[in-house]
Structures are given as C-alpha cells and as structure tokens.
Short mmCIF file of C-alpha atoms and ligand atoms in Angstrom, two decimals:
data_model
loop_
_atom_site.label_atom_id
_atom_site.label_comp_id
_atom_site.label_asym_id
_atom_site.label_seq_id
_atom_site.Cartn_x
_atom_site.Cartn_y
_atom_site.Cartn_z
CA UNK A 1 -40.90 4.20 -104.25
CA UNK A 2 -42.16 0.61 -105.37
CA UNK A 3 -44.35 1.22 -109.04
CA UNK A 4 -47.41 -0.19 -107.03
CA UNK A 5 -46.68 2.82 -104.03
CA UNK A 6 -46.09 5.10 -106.97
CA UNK A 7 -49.60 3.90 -108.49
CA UNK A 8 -51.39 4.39 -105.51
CA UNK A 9 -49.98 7.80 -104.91
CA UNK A 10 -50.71 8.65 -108.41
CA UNK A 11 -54.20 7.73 -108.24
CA UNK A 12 -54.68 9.06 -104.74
CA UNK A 13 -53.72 12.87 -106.16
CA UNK A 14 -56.02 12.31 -108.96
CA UNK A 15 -59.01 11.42 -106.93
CA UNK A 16 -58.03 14.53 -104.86
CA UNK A 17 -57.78 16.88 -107.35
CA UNK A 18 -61.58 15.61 -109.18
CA UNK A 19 -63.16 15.66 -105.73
CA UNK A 20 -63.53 11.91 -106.15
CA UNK A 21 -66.02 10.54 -103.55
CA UNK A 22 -66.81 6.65 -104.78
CA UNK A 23 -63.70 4.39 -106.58
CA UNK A 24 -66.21 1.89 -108.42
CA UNK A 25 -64.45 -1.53 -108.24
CA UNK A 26 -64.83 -3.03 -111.75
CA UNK A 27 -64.29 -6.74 -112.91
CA UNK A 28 -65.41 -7.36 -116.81
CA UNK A 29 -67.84 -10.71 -116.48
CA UNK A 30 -68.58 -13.30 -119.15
CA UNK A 31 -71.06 -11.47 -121.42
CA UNK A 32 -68.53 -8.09 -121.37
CA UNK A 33 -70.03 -6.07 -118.56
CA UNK A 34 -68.55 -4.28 -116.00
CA UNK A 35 -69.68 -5.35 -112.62
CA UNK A 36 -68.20 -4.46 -109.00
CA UNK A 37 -68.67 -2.95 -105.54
CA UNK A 38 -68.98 1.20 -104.87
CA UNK A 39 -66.02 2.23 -102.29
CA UNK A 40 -66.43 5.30 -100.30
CA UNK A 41 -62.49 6.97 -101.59
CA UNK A 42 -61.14 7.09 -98.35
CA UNK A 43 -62.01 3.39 -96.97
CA UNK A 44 -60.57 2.47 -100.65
CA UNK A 45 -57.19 4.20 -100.02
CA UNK A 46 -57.36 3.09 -96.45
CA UNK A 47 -57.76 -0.57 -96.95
CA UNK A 48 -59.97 -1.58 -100.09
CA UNK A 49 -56.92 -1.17 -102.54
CA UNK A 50 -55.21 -3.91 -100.81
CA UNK A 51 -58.19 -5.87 -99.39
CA UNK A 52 -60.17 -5.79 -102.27
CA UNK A 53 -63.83 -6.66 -102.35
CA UNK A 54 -66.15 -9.99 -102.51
CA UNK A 55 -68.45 -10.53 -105.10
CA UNK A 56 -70.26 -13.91 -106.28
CA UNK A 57 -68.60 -15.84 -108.69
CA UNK A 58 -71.58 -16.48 -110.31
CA UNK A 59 -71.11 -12.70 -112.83
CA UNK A 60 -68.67 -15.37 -114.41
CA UNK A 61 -71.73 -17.95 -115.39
CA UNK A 62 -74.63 -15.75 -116.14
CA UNK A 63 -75.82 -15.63 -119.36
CA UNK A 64 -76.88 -12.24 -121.48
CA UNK A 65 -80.30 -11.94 -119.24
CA UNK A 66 -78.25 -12.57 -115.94
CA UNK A 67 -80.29 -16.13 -115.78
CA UNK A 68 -77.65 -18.73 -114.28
CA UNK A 69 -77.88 -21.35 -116.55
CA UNK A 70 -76.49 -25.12 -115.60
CA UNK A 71 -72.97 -24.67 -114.84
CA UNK A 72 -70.48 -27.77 -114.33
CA UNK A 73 -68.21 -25.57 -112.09
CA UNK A 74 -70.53 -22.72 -110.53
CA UNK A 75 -73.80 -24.18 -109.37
CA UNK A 76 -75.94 -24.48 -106.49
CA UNK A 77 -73.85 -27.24 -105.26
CA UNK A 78 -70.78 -25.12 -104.78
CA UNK A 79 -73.16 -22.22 -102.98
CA UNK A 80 -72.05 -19.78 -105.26
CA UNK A 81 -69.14 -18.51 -103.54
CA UNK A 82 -67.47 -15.84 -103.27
CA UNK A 83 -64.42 -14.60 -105.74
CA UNK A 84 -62.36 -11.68 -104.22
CA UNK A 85 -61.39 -8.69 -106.44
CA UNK A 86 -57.83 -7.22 -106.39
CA UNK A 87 -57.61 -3.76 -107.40
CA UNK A 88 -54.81 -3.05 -110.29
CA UNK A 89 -54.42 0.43 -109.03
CA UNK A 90 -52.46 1.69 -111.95
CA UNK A 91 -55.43 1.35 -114.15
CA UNK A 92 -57.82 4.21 -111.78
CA UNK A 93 -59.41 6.46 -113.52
CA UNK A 94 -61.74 9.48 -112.82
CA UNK A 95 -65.19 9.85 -114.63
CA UNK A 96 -66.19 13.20 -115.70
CA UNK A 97 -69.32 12.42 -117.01
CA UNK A 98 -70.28 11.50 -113.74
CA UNK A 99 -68.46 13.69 -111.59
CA UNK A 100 -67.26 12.45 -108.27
CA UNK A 101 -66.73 9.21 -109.45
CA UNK A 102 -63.52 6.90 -110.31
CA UNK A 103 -63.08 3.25 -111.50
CA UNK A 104 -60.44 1.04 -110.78
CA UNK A 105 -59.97 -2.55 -112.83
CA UNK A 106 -59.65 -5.83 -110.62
CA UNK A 107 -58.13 -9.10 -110.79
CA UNK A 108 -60.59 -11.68 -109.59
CA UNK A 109 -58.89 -14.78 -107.46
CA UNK A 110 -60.19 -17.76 -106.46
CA UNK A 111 -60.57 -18.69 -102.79
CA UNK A 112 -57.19 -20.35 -103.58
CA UNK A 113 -55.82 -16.80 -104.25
CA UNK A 114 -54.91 -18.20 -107.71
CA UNK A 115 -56.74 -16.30 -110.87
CA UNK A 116 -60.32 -17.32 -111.27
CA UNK A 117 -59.89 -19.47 -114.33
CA UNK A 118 -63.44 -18.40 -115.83
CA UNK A 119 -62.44 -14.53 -115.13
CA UNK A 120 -62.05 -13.13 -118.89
CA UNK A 121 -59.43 -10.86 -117.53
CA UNK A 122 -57.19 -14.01 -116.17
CA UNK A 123 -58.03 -15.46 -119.75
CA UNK A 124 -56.48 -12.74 -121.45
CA UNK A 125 -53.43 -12.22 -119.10
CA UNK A 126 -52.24 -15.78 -119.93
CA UNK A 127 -52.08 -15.09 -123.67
CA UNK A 128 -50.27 -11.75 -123.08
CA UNK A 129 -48.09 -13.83 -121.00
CA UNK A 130 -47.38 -16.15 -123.93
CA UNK A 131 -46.62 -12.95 -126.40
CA UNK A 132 -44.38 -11.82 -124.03
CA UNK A 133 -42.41 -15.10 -123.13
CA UNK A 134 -41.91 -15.21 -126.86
CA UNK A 135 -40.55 -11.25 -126.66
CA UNK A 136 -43.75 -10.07 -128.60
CA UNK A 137 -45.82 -7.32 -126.80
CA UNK A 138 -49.31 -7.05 -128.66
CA UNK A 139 -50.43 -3.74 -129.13
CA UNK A 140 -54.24 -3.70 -129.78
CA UNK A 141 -57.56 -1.41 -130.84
CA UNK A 142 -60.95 -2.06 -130.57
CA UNK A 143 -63.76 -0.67 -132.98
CA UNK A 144 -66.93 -0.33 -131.66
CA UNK A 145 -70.38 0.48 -133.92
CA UNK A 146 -73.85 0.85 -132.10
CA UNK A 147 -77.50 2.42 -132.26
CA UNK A 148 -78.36 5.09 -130.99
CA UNK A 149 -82.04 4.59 -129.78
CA UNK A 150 -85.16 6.36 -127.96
CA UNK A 151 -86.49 4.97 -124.78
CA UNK A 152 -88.33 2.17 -126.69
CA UNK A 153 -85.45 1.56 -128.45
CA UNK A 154 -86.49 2.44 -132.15
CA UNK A 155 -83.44 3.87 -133.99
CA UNK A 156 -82.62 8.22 -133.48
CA UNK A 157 -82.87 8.31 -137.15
CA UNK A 158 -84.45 7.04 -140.10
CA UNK A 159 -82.61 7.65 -142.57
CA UNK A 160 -78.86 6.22 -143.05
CA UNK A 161 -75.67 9.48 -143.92
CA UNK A 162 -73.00 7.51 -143.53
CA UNK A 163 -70.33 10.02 -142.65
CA UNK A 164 -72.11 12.76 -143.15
CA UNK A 165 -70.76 16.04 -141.47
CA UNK A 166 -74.24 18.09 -142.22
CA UNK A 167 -77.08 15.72 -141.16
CA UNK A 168 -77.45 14.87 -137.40
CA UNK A 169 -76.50 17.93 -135.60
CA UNK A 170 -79.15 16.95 -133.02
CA UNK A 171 -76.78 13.48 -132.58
CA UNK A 172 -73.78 15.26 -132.50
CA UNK A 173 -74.56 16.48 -129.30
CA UNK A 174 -74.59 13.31 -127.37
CA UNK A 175 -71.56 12.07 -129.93
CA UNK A 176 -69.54 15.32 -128.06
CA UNK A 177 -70.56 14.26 -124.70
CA UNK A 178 -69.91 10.55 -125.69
CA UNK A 179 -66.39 11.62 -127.12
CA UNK A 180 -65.83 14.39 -123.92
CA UNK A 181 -66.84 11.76 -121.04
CA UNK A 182 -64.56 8.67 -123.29
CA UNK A 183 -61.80 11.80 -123.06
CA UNK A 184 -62.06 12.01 -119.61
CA UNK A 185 -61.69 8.58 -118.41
CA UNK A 186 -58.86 8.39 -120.36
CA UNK A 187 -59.68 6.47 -123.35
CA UNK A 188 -58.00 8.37 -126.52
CA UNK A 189 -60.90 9.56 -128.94
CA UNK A 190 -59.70 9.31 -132.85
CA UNK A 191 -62.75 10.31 -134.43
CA UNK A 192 -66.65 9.53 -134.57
CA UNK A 193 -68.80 9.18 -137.84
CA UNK A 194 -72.23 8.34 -138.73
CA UNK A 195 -72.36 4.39 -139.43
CA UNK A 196 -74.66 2.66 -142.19
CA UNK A 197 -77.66 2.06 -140.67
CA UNK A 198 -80.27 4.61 -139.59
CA UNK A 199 -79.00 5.88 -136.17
CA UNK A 200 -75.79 3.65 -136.33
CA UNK A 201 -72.85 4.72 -135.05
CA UNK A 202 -69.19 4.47 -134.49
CA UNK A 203 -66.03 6.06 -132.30
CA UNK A 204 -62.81 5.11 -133.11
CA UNK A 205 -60.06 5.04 -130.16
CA UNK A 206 -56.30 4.45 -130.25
CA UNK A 207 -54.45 1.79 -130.14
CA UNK A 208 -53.19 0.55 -126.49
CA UNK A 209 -51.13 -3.26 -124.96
CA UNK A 210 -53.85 -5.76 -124.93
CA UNK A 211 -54.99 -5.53 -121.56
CA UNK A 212 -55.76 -1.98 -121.42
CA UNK A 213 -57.46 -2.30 -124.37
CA UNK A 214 -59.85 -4.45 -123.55
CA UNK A 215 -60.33 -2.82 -120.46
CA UNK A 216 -60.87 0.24 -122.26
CA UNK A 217 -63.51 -1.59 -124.45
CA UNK A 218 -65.75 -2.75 -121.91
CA UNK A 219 -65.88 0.69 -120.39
CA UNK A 220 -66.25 2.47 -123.21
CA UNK A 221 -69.82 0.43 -123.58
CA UNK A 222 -70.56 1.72 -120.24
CA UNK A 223 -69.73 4.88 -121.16
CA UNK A 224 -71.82 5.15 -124.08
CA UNK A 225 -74.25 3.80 -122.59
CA UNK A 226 -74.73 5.84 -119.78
CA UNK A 227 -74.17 9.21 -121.90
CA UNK A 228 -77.12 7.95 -124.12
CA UNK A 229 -79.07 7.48 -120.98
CA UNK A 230 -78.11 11.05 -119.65
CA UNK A 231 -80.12 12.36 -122.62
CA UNK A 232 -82.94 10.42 -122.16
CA UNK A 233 -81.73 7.85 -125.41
CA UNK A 234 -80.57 4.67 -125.30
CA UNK A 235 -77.46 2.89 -126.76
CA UNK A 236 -77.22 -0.69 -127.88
CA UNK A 237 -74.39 -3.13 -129.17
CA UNK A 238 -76.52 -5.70 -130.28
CA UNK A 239 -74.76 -7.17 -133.42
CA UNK A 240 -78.49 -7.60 -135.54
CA UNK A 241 -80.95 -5.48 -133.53
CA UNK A 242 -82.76 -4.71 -137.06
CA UNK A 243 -83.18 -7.71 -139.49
CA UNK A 244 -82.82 -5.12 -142.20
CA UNK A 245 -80.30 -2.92 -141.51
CA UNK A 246 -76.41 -3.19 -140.74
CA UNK A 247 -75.01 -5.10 -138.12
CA UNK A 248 -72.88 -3.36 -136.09
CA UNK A 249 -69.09 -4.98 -135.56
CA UNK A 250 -66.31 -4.72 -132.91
CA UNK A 251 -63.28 -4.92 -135.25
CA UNK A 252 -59.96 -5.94 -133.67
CA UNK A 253 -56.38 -4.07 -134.68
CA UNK A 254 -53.22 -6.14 -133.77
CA UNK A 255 -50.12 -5.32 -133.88
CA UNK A 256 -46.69 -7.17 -132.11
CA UNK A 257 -44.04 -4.50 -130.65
CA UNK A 258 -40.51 -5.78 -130.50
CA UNK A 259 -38.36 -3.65 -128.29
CA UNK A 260 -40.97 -1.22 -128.26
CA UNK A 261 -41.15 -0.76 -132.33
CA UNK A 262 -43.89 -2.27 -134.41
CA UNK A 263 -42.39 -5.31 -135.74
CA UNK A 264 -45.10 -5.20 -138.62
CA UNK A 265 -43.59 -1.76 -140.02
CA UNK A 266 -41.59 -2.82 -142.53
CA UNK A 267 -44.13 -4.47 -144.24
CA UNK A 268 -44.94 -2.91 -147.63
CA UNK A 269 -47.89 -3.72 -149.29
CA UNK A 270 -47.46 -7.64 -149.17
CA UNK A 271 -46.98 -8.51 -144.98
CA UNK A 272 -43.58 -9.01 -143.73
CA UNK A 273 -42.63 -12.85 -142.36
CA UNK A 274 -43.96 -12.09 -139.13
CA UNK A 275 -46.77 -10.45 -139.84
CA UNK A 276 -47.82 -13.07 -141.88
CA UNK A 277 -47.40 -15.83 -139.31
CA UNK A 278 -49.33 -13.98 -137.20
CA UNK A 279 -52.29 -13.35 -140.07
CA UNK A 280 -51.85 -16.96 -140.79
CA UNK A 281 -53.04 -18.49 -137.15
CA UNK A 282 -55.70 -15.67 -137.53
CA UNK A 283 -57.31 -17.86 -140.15
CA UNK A 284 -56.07 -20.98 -139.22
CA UNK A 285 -58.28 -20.50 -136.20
CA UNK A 286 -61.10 -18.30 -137.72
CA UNK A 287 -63.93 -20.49 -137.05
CA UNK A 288 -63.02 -21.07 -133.33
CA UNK A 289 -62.82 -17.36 -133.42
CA UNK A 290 -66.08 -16.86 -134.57
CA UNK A 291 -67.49 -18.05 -131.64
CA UNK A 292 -65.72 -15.94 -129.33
CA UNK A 293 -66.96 -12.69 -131.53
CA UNK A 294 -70.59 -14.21 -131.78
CA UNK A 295 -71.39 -15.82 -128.47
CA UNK A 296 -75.61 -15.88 -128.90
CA UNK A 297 -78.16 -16.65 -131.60
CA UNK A 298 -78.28 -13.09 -132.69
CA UNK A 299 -74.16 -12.44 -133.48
CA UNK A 300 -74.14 -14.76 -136.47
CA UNK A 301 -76.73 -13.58 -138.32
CA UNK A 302 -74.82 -10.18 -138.97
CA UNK A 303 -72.28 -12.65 -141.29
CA UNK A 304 -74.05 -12.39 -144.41
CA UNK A 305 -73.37 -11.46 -148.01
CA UNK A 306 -72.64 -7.74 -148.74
CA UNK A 307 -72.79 -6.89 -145.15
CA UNK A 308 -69.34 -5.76 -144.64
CA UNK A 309 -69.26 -8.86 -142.09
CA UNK A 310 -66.50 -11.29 -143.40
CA UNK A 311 -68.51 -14.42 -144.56
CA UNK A 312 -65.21 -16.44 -145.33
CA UNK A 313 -61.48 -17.00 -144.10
CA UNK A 314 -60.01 -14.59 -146.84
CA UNK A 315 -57.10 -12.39 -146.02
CA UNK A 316 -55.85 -8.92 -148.13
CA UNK A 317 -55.03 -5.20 -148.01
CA UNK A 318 -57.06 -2.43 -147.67
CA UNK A 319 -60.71 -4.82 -148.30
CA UNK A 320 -63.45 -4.33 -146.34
CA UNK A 321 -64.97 -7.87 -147.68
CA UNK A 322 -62.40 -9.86 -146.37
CA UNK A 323 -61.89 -11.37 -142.50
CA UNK A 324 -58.35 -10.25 -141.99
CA UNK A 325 -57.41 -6.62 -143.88
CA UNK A 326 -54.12 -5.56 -143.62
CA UNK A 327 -53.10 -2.06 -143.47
CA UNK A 328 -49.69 -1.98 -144.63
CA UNK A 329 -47.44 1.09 -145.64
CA UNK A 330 -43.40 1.13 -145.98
CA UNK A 331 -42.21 1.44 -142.45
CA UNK A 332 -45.40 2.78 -141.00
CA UNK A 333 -45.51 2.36 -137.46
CA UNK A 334 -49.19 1.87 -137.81
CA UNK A 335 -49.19 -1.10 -139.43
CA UNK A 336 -51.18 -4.10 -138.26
CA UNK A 337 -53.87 -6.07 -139.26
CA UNK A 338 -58.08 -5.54 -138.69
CA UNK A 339 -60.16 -8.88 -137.58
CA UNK A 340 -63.33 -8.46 -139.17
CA UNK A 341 -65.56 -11.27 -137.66
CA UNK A 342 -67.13 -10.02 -134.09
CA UNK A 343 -70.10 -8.76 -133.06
CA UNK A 344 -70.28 -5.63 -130.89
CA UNK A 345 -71.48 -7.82 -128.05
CA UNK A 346 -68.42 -10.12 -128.23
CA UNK A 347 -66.18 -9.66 -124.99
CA UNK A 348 -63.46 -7.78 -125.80
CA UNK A 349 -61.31 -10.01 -123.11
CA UNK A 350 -61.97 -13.16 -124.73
CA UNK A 351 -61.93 -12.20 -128.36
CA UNK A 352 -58.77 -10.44 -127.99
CA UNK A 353 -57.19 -13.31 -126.28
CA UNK A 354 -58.50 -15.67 -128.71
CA UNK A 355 -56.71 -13.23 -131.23
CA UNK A 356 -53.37 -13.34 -129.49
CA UNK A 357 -53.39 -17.36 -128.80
CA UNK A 358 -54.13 -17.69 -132.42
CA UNK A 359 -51.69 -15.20 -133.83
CA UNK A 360 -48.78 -16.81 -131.54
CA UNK A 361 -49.87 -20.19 -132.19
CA UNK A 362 -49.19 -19.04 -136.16
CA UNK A 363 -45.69 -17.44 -135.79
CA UNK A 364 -44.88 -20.77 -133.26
CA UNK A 365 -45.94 -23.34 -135.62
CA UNK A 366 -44.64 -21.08 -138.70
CA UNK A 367 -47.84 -21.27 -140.50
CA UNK A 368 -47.90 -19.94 -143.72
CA UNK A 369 -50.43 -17.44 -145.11
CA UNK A 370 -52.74 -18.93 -148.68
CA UNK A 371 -53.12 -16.22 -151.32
CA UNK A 372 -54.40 -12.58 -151.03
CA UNK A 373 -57.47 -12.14 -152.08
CA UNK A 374 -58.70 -8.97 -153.94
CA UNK A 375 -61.61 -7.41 -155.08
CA UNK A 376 -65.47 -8.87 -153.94
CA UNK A 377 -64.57 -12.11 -152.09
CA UNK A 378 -68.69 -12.42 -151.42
CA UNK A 379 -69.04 -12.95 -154.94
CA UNK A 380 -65.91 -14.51 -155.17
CA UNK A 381 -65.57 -16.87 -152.48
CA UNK A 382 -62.91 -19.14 -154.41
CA UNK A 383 -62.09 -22.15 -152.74
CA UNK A 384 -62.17 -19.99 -149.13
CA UNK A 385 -64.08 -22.18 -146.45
CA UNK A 386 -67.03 -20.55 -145.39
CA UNK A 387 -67.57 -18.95 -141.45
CA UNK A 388 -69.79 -20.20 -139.11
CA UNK A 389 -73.20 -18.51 -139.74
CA UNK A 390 -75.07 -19.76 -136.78
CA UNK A 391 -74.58 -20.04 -133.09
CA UNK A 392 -74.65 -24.21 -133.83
CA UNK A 393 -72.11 -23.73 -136.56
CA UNK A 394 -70.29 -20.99 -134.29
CA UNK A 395 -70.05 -23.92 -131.17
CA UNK A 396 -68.61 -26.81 -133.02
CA UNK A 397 -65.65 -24.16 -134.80
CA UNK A 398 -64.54 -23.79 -131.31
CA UNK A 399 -65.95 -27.39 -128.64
CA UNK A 400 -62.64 -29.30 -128.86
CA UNK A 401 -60.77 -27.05 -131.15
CA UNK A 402 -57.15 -26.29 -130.23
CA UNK A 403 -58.01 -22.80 -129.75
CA UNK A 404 -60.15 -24.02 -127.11
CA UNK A 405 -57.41 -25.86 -124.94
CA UNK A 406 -54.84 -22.70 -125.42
CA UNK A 407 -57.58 -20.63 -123.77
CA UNK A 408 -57.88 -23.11 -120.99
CA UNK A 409 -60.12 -25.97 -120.27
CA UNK A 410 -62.24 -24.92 -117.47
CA UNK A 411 -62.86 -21.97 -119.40
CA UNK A 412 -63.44 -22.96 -122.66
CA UNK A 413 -65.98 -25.28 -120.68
CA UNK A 414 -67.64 -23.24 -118.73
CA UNK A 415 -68.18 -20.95 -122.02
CA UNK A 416 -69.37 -22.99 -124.43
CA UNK A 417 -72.21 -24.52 -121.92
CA UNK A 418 -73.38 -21.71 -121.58
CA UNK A 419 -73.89 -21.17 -125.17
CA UNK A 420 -75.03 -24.27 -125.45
CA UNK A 421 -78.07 -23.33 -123.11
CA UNK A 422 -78.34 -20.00 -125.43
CA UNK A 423 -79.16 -22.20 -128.18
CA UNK A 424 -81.32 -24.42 -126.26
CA UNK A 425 -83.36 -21.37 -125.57
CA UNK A 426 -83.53 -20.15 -129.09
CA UNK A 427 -84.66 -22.83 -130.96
CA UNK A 428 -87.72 -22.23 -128.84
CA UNK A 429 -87.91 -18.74 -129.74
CA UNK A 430 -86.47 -17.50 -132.83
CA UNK A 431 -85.12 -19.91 -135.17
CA UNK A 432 -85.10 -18.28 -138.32
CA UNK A 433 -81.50 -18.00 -139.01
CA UNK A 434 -82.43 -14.49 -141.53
CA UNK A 435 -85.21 -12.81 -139.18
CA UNK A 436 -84.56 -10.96 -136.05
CA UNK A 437 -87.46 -11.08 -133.79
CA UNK A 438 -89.39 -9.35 -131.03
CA UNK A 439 -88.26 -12.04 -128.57
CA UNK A 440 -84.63 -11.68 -129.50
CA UNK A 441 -84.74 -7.87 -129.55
CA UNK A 442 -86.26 -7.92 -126.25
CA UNK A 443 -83.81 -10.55 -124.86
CA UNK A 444 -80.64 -8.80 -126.22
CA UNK A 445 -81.09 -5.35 -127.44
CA UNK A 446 -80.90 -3.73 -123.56
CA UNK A 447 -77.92 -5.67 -122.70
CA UNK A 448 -75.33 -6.00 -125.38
N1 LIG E 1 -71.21 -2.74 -139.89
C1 LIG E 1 -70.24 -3.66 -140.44
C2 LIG E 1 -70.14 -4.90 -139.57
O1 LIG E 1 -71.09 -5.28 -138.97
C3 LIG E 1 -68.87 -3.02 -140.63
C4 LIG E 1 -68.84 -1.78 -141.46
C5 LIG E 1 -67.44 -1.20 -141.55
O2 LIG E 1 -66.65 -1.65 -142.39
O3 LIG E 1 -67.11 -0.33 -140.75
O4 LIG E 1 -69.11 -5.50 -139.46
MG1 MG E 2 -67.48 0.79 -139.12
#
C-alpha cells in the first residue's frame, strides 16, 4: 500500500469509528483563519479527497475585517478566480467537541496546478524545503495566550492570579473542555495556566515538524474559539485588546533535528555552534520578523517596556525580557530556542516560515551570535537596536528586506500592501501609538 492509500484508509476507519458525517476542508488564509468547503464523508472518500474543492482566491487578500483591499495580483480585473484545494489526507482529524465532524488540511494550487504563491501554507513548505535540502528538519511549538470574554467581550475576570490553582474554578471548566476538545483533534495538551491579565489565558502544546505545527496553531484558535462560544463566552487573540493590561503573545519554539535527534542537545548553558547560527539569523532578521508577528496597527503596541514583549534584538538563557531565550540543558533533547516578538494574531504559517528562512539563512551565511545578555535588558538596552514599535516601523523592517525575497516576491508583495492599506485605515482611526481604542477593539477584537 502507497503512504497516501495507507492515509486514506487510515482516515477512512477513523471517520467510521466517530460516526463522522462532514470532513471540513480547511486552507489557513492570510490573516490565520481557517477557511474551506463542508463535504458530506462519503462524497469526500468517493471523490473530494482527490478532486478537492474550489474556493476564491480572494481568502488570500482579505484583510482582518474580510474587506478586499487593492491587490496588485487578486483584483477585480482578474475576476477573482478560483484556487482549488488539495486535501493532505494524512493530516484528517476528527472533532469531538463537535461530534460528527472531521477536518482535513489542503494545499491550495493555482489554476496552473502549481502552489498558490500567496497561500501561507505554500510559503511555509518552501522554507521546510530549504531546512531539509540542508539535512535540518525543524521541529517547532507554538504558544498561544488569549482572553477569555463575555458576549460583549469585557474580560471573565477582573482580577489578574497568574497561575493560580484556587481562583477560577468557574474558568476551569471551559479550560477542561478547551484542553478535552484540543485532545481530541489531536493536538497534544502540556498544560494550561491563568495568564497576567484579568481573564488572560494560556495552553501550552507540544512540540511537532513545522508544518503540523502551524497547522495545529491555526486550529487550535478555532478550537478555542468555538469552545468559548459553546458556553456562551467569547475568546479573543487580539495582541492589545486592553490598553492597560497584558498583551497576549504567540511565542515560537525551534528546534533543528538531525537524523531524527535534536541537534541543539548538546548545548550546555552557552548554545552549541549550530544553535547559535541559527539564533544568530533570528536577530539578524528580527525587525523583518516583527512584521510577520505584528501584521496590524494593534500588534505593535504590545512591544513596550516591562511587558514581557521583547522591545530589542537581545538574545540569552532562561530571560523572559529578551527576544530570543534559550533553554539549554546538557544533552536535553528539549533544547531549542523561544521567539519572543509575535502577537497572538500573527499567522502561525508565515511567522514560522519567516523563523526557519531566517534561522537557515544564519547557519548558511555562518553568522555569528553578539553577546548574551542577562538580567533587565528594558532597563538595560545596551547598545541593542531597538524593534519596530509601530505597524510603519514594522513595514519598512521587512519592504525590501532580504527576508522578504527568501519568502518570495509575490508574496512578500501581496502582504505588505495589504498592510499598507491597514495603516492607511488607521491613521484615520486610532493613531495613538499607547491607546487602544473603541474603533480598534471593534475592528480586531472578534477576529484575531
Ligand atoms: N503576555 C506576554 C506577551 O505578550 C508574555 C508573557 C509570558 O512570558 O508568558 O508576550
Ligand atoms: Mg505566557
């Protein structure tokens, strides 16, 4: 039996054995959401799983408020046309917070057949392809924080217990449903704790290769999002949604396997040669980076002082002031290093293939890593260049950096316009850089 036969049969029994009735057909778009067709399961094991489905191309132009702003590539003038999506059958899953239901990720093609290059999934398979070429598979975790909200989306709580294990208990109930339904569609629950901010919150999941990862991120939004919903609450992943209370993050862990072992793990304390090629195109390319982790008006202005959001290119061990934090122990096969920058709303596709293009870029050009920095680097800066800490700031790290050509032209492009509208829009409506408004709440807060 082929793998892709052994997928399908896989999956089929699966399906079977949930009662399965709809396969959702999922394609992450630009702003990190999960979009698709519903398949009845038999006409998906019949012929959708090979045929795939149609959908617009323009989910890969919209903006946060699914307005279609100018596009130089998808426009009017092109009709909008159709992009097909190609089932990956191997990554089906079942829901069990919505019984009945699975989801299968897609490839999108052009009408070419070639990968759509604006699809963030086709962005991030050409930088895995690049680790790999070079014998480096990435192995990769996302960290998500949100709010947890009512209807009218005012925070659960008002008080902050970070970590507390007594407070909450009312919470904990949709944190066990959040945690069972992530469970069951196969996304490997660490642990969940009480954030910093009144009603923040976070759930740690394992590490996975790049792709599922970031697969894994989008849909665990969803997820959460949904579950919230279920209980008549609301989740968001807006980065500011209070001006006065924590931002919530989506940090990155990377790690490079070489035949199949964690080519970081013999790092002790100080980063082996590797690792600190890799940390060193991290920074090299932090403030193109920063735009892929803070695509809107509203991601930047969680990079301040004392925030726990990195506010310059400063690397060390276990800091949580600093961009890149390394978490290094003799021969662990844990070891890797945590990107600090992003947003919760960044798209996990992009970022992490922004990650990977700048991490090989470092170990291909042997870049080597400046100083560690210790102790409180926002009081401390030293001679560290500063992040971007606006969207304009955010743009011109990454219009015509290098970063920007290994991601690919078109797509760099096709991104940064529509940022560029973002702004436009902005400056109209909220342009203190410390204040988070009613307009920006109400543009962001319900879809990050
Ligand atoms: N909430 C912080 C941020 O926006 C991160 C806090 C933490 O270290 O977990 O990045
Ligand atoms: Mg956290």
């Amino acid at each position: 039996m082929t793998d892709l036969a052994a997928s399908l049969a896989n999956y089929q029994a699966l399906t079977e054995l949930h009662d399965v009735h709809t396969v959702e057909i999922a394609v992450p778009d630009t702003q990190g959401h999960l979009r698709g067709k519903r398949v009845p399961v038999a006409r998906f094991f019949e012929t959708t799983h090979k045929a795939g489905v149609n959908v617009a191309d323009a989910i890969f132009v919209f903006d946060m408020a699914n307005d279609l702003p100018d596009n130089e590539f998808i426009n009017m003038d092109t009709g909008y046309l159709d992009c097909r999506l190609v089932p990956q059958v191997a990554t089906g899953r079942v829901f069990t917070h919505r019984p009945g239901y699975g989801i299968v990720f897609a490839d999108a093609v052009d009408p070419e057949g070639q990968p759509h290059p604006l699809a963030p999934r086709s962005v991030l398979a050409a930088q895995i392809d690049r680790c790999r070429a070079a014998g480096l598979d990435p192995v990769v975790a996302t960290e998500l924080e949100f709010y947890l909200c009512t209807p009218d989306w005012q925070p659960v709580q008002s008080h902050i217990q970070y970590s507390s294990l007594t407070d909450a208990v009312a919470i904990e109930e949709v944190l066990l449903a959040m945690r069972t339904a992530l469970l069951g569609a196969g996304i490997e629950v660490e642990s969940s704790n009480a954030e910093y901010g009144p009603g923040q919150l976070e759930i740690n999941t394992g590490p996975a290769d790049a792709m599922t990862s970031a697969d894994n991120t989008v849909l665990f939004k969803s997820i959460v999002k949904q579950v919230a919903v279920q209980h008549g609450l609301r989740a968001t992943f807006m980065p500011k949604p209070f001006t006065d209370q924590s931002g919530s993050g989506m940090h990155v862990h990377t790690s490079l396997n070489v035949d199949n072992k964690n080519a970081f793990a013999d790092s002790a304390g100080e980063p082996n040669e590797l690792m600190a090629k890799w940390i060193a195109g991290l920074l090299e390319h932090a403030a193109a980076l920063t735009f892929l982790g803070a695509p809107t008006i509203n991601g930047p202005k969680r990079i301040r002082p004392y925030t726990f959001a990195p506010t310059h290119i400063h690397w060390g061990l276990d800091n949580r002031t600093v961009l890149a934090r390394c978490i290094t122990e003799k021969g662990s096969s844990a070891n890797r290093v945590e990107f600090r920058s992003a947003g919760a709303d960044a798209n996990p596709h992009l970022l992490i293939a922004g990650i990977l293009a700048a991490g090989a870029d470092g170990i291909e050009r042997n870049l080597s890593l400046p100083p560690m920095s210790t102790g409180d680097t926002y009081g401390n800066p030293g001679d560290a260049a500063a992040l971007p800490s606006d969207l304009a700031g955010a743009i011109a790290g990454y219009a015509g950096s290098s970063l920007a050509l290994l991601l690919g032209d078109k797509f760099s492009r096709s991104y940064l316009s529509i940022a560029q509208a973002e702004l436009a829009l902005a400056d109209d409506n909220s342009a203190d850089p410390d204040d988070v408004n009613d307009w920006e709440r109400a543009r962001y807060i319900e879809h990050c």
